[in-house]
PDB file of C-alpha atoms in Angstrom:
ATOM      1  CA  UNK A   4     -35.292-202.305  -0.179  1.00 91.00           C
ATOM      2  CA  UNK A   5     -38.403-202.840   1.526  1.00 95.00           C
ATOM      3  CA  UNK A   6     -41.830-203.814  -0.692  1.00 97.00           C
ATOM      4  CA  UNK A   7     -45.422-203.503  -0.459  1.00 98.00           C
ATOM      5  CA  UNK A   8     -47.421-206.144  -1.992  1.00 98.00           C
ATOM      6  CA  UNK A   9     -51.195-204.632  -3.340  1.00 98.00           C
ATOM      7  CA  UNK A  10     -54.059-206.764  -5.185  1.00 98.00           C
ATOM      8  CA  UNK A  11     -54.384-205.086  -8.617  1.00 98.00           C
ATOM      9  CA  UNK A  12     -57.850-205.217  -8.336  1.00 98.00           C
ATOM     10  CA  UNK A  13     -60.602-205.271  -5.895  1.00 98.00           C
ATOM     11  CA  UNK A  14     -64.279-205.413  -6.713  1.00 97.00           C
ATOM     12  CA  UNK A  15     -67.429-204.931  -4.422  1.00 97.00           C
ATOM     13  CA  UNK A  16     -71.094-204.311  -4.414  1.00 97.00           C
ATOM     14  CA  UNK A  17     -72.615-201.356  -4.085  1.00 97.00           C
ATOM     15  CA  UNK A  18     -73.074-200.586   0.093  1.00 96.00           C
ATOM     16  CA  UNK A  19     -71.110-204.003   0.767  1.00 97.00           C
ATOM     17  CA  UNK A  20     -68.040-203.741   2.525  1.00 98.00           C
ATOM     18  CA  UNK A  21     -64.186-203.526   0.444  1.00 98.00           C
ATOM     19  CA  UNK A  22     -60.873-204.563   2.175  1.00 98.00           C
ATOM     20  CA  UNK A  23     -57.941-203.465   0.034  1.00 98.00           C
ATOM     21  CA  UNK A  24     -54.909-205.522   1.979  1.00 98.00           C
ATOM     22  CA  UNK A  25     -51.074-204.077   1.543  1.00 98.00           C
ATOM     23  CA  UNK A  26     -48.355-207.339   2.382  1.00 98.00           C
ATOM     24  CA  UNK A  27     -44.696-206.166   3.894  1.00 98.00           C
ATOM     25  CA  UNK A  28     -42.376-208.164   6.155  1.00 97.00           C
ATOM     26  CA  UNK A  29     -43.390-207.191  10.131  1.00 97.00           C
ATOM     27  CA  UNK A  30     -45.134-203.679   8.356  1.00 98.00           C
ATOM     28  CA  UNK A  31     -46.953-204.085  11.795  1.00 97.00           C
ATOM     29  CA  UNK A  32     -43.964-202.178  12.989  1.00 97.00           C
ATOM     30  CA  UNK A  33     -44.622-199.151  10.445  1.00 97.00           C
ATOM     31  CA  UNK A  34     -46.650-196.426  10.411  1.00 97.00           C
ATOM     32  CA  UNK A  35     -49.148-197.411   6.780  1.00 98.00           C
ATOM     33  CA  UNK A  36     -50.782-194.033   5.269  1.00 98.00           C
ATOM     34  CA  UNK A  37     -53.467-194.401   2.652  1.00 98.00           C
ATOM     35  CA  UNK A  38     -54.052-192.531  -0.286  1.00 98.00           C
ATOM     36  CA  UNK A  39     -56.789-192.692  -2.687  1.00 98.00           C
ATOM     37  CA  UNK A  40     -56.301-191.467  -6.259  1.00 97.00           C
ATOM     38  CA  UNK A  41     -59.068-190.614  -9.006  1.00 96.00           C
ATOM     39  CA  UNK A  42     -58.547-190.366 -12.625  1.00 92.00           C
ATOM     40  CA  UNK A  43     -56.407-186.507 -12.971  1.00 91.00           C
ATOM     41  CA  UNK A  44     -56.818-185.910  -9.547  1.00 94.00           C
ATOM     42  CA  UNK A  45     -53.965-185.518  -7.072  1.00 95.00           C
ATOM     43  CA  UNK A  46     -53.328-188.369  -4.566  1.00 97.00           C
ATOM     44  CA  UNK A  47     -55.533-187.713  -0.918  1.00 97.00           C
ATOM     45  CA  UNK A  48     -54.746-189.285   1.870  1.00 97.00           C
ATOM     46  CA  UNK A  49     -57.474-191.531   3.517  1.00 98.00           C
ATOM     47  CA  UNK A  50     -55.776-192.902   6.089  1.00 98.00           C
ATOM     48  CA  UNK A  51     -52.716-192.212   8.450  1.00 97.00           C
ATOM     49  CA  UNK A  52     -50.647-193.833  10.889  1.00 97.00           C
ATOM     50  CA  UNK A  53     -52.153-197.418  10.608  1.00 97.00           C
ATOM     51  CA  UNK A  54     -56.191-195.803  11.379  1.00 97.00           C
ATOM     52  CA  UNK A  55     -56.373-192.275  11.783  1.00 97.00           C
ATOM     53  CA  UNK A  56     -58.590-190.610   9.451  1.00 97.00           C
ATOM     54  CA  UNK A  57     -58.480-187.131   8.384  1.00 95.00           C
ATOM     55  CA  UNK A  58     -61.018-184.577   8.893  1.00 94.00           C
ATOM     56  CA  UNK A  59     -63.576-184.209   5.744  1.00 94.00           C
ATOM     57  CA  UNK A  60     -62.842-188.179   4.958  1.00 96.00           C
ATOM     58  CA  UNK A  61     -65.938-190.005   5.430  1.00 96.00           C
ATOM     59  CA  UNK A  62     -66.357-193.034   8.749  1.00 96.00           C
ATOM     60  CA  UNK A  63     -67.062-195.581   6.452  1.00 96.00           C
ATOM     61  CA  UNK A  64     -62.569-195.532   5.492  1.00 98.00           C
ATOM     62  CA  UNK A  65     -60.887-197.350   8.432  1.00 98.00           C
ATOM     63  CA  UNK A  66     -57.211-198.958   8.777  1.00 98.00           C
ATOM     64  CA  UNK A  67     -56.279-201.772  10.797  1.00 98.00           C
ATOM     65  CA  UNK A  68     -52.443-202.848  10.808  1.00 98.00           C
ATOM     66  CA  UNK A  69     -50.519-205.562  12.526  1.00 97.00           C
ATOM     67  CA  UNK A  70     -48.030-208.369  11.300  1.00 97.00           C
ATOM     68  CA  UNK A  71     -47.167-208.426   8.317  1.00 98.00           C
ATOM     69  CA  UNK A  72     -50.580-206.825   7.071  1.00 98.00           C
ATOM     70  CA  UNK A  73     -52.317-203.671   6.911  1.00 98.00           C
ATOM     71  CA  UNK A  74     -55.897-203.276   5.311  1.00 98.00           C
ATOM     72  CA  UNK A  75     -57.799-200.854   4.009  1.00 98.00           C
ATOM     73  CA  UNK A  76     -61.690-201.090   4.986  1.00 98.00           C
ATOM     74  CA  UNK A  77     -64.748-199.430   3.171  1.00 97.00           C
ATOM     75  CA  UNK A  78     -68.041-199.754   4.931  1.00 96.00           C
ATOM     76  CA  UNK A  79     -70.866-199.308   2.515  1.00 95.00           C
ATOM     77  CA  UNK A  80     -68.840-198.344  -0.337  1.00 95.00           C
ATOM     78  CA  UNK A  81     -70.359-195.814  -2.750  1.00 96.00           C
ATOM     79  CA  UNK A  82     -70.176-195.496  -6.490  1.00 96.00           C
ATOM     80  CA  UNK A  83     -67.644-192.474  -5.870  1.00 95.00           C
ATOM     81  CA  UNK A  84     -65.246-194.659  -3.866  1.00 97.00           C
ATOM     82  CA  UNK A  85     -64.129-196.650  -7.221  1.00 97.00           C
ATOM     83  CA  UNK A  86     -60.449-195.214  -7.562  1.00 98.00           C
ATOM     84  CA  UNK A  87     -56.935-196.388  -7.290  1.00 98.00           C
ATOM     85  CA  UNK A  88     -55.810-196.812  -3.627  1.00 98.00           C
ATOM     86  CA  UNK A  89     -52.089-196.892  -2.498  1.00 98.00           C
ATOM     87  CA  UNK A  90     -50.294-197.810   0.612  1.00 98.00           C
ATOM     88  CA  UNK A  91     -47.386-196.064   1.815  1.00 98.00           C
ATOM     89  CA  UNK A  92     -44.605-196.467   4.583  1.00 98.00           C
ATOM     90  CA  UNK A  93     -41.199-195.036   5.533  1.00 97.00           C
ATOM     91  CA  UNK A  94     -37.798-197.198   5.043  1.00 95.00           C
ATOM     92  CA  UNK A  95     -34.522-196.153   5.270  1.00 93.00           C
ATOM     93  CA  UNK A  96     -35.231-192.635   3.941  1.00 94.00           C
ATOM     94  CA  UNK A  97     -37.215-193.588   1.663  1.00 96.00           C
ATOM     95  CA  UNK A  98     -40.718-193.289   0.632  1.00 97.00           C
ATOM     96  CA  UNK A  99     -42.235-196.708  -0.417  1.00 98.00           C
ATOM     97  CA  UNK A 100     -45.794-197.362  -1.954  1.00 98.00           C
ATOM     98  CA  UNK A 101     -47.374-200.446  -2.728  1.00 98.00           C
ATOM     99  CA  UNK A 102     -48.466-200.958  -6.444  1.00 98.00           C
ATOM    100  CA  UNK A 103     -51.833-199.659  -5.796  1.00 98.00           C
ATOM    101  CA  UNK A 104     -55.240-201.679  -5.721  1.00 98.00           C
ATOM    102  CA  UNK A 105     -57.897-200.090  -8.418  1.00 98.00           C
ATOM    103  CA  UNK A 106     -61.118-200.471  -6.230  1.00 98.00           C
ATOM    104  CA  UNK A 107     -64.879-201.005  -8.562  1.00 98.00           C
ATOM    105  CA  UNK A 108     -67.998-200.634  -7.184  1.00 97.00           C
ATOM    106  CA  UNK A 109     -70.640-202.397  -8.688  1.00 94.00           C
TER     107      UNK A 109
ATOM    108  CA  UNK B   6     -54.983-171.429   2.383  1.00 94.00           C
ATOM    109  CA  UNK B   7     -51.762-174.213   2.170  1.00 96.00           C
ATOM    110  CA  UNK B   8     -51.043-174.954  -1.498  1.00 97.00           C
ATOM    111  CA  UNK B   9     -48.272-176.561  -3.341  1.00 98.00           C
ATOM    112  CA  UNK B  10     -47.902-175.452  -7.288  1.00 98.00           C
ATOM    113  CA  UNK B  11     -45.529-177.192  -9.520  1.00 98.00           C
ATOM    114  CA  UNK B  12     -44.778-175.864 -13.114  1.00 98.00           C
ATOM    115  CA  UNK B  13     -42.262-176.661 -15.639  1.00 98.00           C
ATOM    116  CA  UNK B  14     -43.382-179.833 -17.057  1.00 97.00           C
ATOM    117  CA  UNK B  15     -43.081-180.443 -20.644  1.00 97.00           C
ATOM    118  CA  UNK B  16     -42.193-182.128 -23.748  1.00 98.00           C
ATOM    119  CA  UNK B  17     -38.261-182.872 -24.002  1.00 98.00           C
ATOM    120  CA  UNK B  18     -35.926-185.105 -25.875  1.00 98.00           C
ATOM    121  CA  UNK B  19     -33.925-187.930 -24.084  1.00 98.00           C
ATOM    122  CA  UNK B  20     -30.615-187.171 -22.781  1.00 97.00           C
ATOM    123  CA  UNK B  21     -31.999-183.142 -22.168  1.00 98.00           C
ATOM    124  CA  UNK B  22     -32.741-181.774 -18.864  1.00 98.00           C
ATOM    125  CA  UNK B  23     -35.557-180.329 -17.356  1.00 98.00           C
ATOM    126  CA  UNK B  24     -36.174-178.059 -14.397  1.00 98.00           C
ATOM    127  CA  UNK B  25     -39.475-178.490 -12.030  1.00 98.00           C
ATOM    128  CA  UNK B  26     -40.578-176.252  -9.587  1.00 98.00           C
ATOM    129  CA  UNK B  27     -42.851-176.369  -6.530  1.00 98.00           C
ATOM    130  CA  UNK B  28     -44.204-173.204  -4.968  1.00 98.00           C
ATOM    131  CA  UNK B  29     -45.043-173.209  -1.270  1.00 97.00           C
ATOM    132  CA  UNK B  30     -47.912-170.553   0.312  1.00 97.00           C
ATOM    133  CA  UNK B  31     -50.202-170.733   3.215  1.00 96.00           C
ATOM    134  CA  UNK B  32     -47.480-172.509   5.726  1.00 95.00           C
ATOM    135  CA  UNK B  33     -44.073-171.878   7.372  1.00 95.00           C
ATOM    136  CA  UNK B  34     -42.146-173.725   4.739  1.00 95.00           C
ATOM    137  CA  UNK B  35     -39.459-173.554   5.993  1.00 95.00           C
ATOM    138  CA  UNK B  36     -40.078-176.295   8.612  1.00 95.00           C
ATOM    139  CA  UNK B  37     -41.201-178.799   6.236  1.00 96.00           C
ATOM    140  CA  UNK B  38     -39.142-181.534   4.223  1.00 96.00           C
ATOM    141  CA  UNK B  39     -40.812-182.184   0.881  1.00 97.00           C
ATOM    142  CA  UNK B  40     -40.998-185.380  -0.794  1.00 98.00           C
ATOM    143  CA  UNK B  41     -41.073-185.307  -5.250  1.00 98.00           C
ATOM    144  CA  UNK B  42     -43.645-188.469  -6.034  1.00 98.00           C
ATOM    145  CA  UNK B  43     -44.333-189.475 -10.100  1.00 98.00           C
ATOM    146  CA  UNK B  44     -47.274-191.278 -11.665  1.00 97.00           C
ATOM    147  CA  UNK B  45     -45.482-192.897 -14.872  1.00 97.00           C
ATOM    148  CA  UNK B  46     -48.880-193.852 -17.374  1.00 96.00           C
ATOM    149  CA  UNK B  47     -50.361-196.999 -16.713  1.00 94.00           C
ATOM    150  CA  UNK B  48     -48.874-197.094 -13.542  1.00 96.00           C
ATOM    151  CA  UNK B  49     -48.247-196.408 -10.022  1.00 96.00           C
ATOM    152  CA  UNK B  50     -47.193-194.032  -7.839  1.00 97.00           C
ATOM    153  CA  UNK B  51     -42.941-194.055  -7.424  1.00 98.00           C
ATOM    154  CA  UNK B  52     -40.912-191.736  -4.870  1.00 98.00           C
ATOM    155  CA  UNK B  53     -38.861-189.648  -6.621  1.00 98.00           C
ATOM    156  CA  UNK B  54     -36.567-187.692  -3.786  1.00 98.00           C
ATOM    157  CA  UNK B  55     -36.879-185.972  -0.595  1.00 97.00           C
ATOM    158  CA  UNK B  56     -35.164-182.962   0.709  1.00 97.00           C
ATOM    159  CA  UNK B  57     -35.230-181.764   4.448  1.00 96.00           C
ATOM    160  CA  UNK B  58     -36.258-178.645   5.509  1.00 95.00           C
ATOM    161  CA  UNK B  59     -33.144-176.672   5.768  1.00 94.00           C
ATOM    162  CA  UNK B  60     -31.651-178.640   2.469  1.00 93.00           C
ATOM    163  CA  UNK B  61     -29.389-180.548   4.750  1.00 95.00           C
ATOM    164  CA  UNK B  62     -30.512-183.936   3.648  1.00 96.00           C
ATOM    165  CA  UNK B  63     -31.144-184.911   0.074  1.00 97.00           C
ATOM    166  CA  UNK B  64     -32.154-188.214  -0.821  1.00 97.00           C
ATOM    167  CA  UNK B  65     -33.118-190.047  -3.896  1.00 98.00           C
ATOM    168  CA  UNK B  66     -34.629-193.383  -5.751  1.00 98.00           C
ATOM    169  CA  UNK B  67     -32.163-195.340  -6.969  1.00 97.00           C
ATOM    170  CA  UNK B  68     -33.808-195.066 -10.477  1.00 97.00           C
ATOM    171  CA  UNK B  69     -32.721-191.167 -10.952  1.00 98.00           C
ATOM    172  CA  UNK B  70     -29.816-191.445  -9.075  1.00 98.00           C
ATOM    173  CA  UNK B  71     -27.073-189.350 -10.004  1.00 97.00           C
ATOM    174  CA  UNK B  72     -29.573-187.541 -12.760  1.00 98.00           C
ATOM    175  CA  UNK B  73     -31.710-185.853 -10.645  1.00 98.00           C
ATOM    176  CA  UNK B  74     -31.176-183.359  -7.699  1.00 98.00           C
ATOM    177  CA  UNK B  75     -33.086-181.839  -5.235  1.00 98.00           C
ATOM    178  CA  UNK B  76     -32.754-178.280  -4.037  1.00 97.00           C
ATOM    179  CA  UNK B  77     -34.767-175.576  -2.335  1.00 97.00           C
ATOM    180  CA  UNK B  78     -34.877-171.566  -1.687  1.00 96.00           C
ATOM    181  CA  UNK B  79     -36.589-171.168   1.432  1.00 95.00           C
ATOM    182  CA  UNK B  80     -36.249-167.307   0.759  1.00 95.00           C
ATOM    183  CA  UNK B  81     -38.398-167.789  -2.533  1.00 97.00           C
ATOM    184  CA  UNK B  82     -41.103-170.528  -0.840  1.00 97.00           C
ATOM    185  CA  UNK B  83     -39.441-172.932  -3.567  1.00 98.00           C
ATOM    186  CA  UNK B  84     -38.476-176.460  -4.197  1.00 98.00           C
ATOM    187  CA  UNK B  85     -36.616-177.368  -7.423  1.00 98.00           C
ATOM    188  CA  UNK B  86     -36.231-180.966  -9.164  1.00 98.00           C
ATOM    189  CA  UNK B  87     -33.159-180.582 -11.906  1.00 98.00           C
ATOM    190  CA  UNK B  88     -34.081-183.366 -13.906  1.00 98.00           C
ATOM    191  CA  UNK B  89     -30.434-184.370 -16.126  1.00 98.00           C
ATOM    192  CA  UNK B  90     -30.207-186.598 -18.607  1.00 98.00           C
ATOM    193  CA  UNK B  91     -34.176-187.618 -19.221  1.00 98.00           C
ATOM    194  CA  UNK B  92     -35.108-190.608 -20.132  1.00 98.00           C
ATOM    195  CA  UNK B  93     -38.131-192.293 -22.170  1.00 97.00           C
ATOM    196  CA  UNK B  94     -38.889-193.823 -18.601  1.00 97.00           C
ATOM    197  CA  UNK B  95     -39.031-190.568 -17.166  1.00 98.00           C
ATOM    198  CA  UNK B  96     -42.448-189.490 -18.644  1.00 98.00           C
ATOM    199  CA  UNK B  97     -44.783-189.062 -15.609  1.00 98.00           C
ATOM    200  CA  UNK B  98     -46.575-186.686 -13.781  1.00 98.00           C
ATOM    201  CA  UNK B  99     -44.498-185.092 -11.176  1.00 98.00           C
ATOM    202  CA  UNK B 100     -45.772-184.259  -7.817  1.00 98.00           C
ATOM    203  CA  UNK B 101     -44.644-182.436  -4.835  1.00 98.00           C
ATOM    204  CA  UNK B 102     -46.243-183.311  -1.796  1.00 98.00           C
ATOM    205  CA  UNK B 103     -45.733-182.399   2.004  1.00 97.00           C
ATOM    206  CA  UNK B 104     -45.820-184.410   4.764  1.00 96.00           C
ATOM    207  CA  UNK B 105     -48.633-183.674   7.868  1.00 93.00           C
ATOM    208  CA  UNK B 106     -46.221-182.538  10.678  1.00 88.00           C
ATOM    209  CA  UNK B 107     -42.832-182.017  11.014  1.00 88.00           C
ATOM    210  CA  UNK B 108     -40.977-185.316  11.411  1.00 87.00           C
ATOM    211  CA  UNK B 109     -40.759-186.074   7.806  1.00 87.00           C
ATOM    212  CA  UNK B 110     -40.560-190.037   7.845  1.00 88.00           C
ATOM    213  CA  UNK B 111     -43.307-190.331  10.516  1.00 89.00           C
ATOM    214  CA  UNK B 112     -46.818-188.215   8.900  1.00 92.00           C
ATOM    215  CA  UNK B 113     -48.489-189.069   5.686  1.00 94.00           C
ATOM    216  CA  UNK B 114     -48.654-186.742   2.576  1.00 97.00           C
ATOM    217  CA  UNK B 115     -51.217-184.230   3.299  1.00 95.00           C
ATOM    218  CA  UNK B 116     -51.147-181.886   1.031  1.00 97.00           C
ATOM    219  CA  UNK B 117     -50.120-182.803  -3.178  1.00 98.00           C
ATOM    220  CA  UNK B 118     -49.829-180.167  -5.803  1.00 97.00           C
ATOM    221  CA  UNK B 119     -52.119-180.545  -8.568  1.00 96.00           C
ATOM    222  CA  UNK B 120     -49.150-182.188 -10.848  1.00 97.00           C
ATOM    223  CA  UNK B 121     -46.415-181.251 -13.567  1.00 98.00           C
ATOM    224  CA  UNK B 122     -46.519-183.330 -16.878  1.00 98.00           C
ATOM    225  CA  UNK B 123     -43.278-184.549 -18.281  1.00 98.00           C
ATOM    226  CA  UNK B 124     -43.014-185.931 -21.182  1.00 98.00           C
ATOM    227  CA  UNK B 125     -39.674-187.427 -22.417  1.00 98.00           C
ATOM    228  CA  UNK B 126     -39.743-188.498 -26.300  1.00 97.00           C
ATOM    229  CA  UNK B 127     -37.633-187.676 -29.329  1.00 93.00           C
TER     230      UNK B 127
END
């Protein structure tokens, strides 16, 4: 089975910039989606395909993917950015996420 | 407006089953695959299954394997998760969740239904 590798935890200022990295063997070669998820709230997606980023999701959420890492990028991050962020690819028919990164803003 | 409801979540006893549903409206479901997702507490988010859009395909997660099954009624806008045999491990919230376009291992999960709650304790 293929696995994504998160940091439990990623912590950044207020308006500094947050990089929330997701590990898998060659997942250069995939397609990484992003999803952020808030306390009861449904997963959204942030990011698709590696750095495409859905209309109504703000510029400051970027991807970048290549090798055997894809990363996650907030630009100024805001006090309503702190949530839990997953990464997500397609293996085999399967759906695999990474263990999700819990994001604070300070 | 596209939507995906679930319902049927509850509180059952190991070893029972369970039966969750996931109402389509606002697209041509019946050109979608749909992916079942769970949030277990205090932790992160696990595939569940997948079924393709004309219920050709099923596939599952090892960890229900053989418990679980996937179906749809494309006539009723519906997706069903038979959950057999339930186990403590199963408590989660259960999510349906469609993927952007058509090719169903190629978009990301656009659109998530708000969430079923199951809860699996004796």
């Amino acid at each position: 089975s293929y696995d994504l590798t998160q940091p439990l935890s990623v912590s950044v200022a207020l308006g500094q910039t947050a990089r929330i990295t997701c590990r898998g063997t060659n997942i250069g070669n995939k397609n990484v989606h992003w999803y952020q998820r808030k306390p009861g709230q449904a997963p959204v997606m942030v990011i698709s395909r590696d750095t495409n980023r859905p209309s109504g999701i703000p510029e400051r959420f970027s991807g970048s993917n290549s090798g055997n890492t894809a990363t996650l990028t907030l630009s100024g991050a805001q006090a309503g950015d702190e949530a839990d962020y997953y990464c997500q690819v397609y293996d085999s028919n399967t759906v695999v996420f990474g263990g999700g990164t819990k994001l604070t803003v300070l | 407006q596209v939507q995906l409801v679930e319902s049927g979540g509850g509180v059952v006893q190991p070893g029972r089953s369970l039966r969750l549903s996931c109402a389509a409206s606002g697209f041509t479901f019946r050109s979608y695959g749909i992916h079942w997702v769970r949030q277990a507490p205090g932790k992160g988010l696990e595939w569940v299954a997948t079924i393709w859009y004309d219920g050709s395909n099923k596939y599952y997660a090892d960890s229900v394997k053989g418990r679980f099954t996937v179906s749809r009624d494309n006539s009723k806008n519906t997706i069903y998760l038979h959950m057999n045999n339930l186990r403590a491990e199963d408590t989660a919230v259960y999510y349906c969740a469609r993927p952007q376009g058509l090719r169903i291992y190629y978009y990301a999960l656009d659109v998530w239904g708000q969430g079923t709650t199951v809860t699996v304790s004796s």
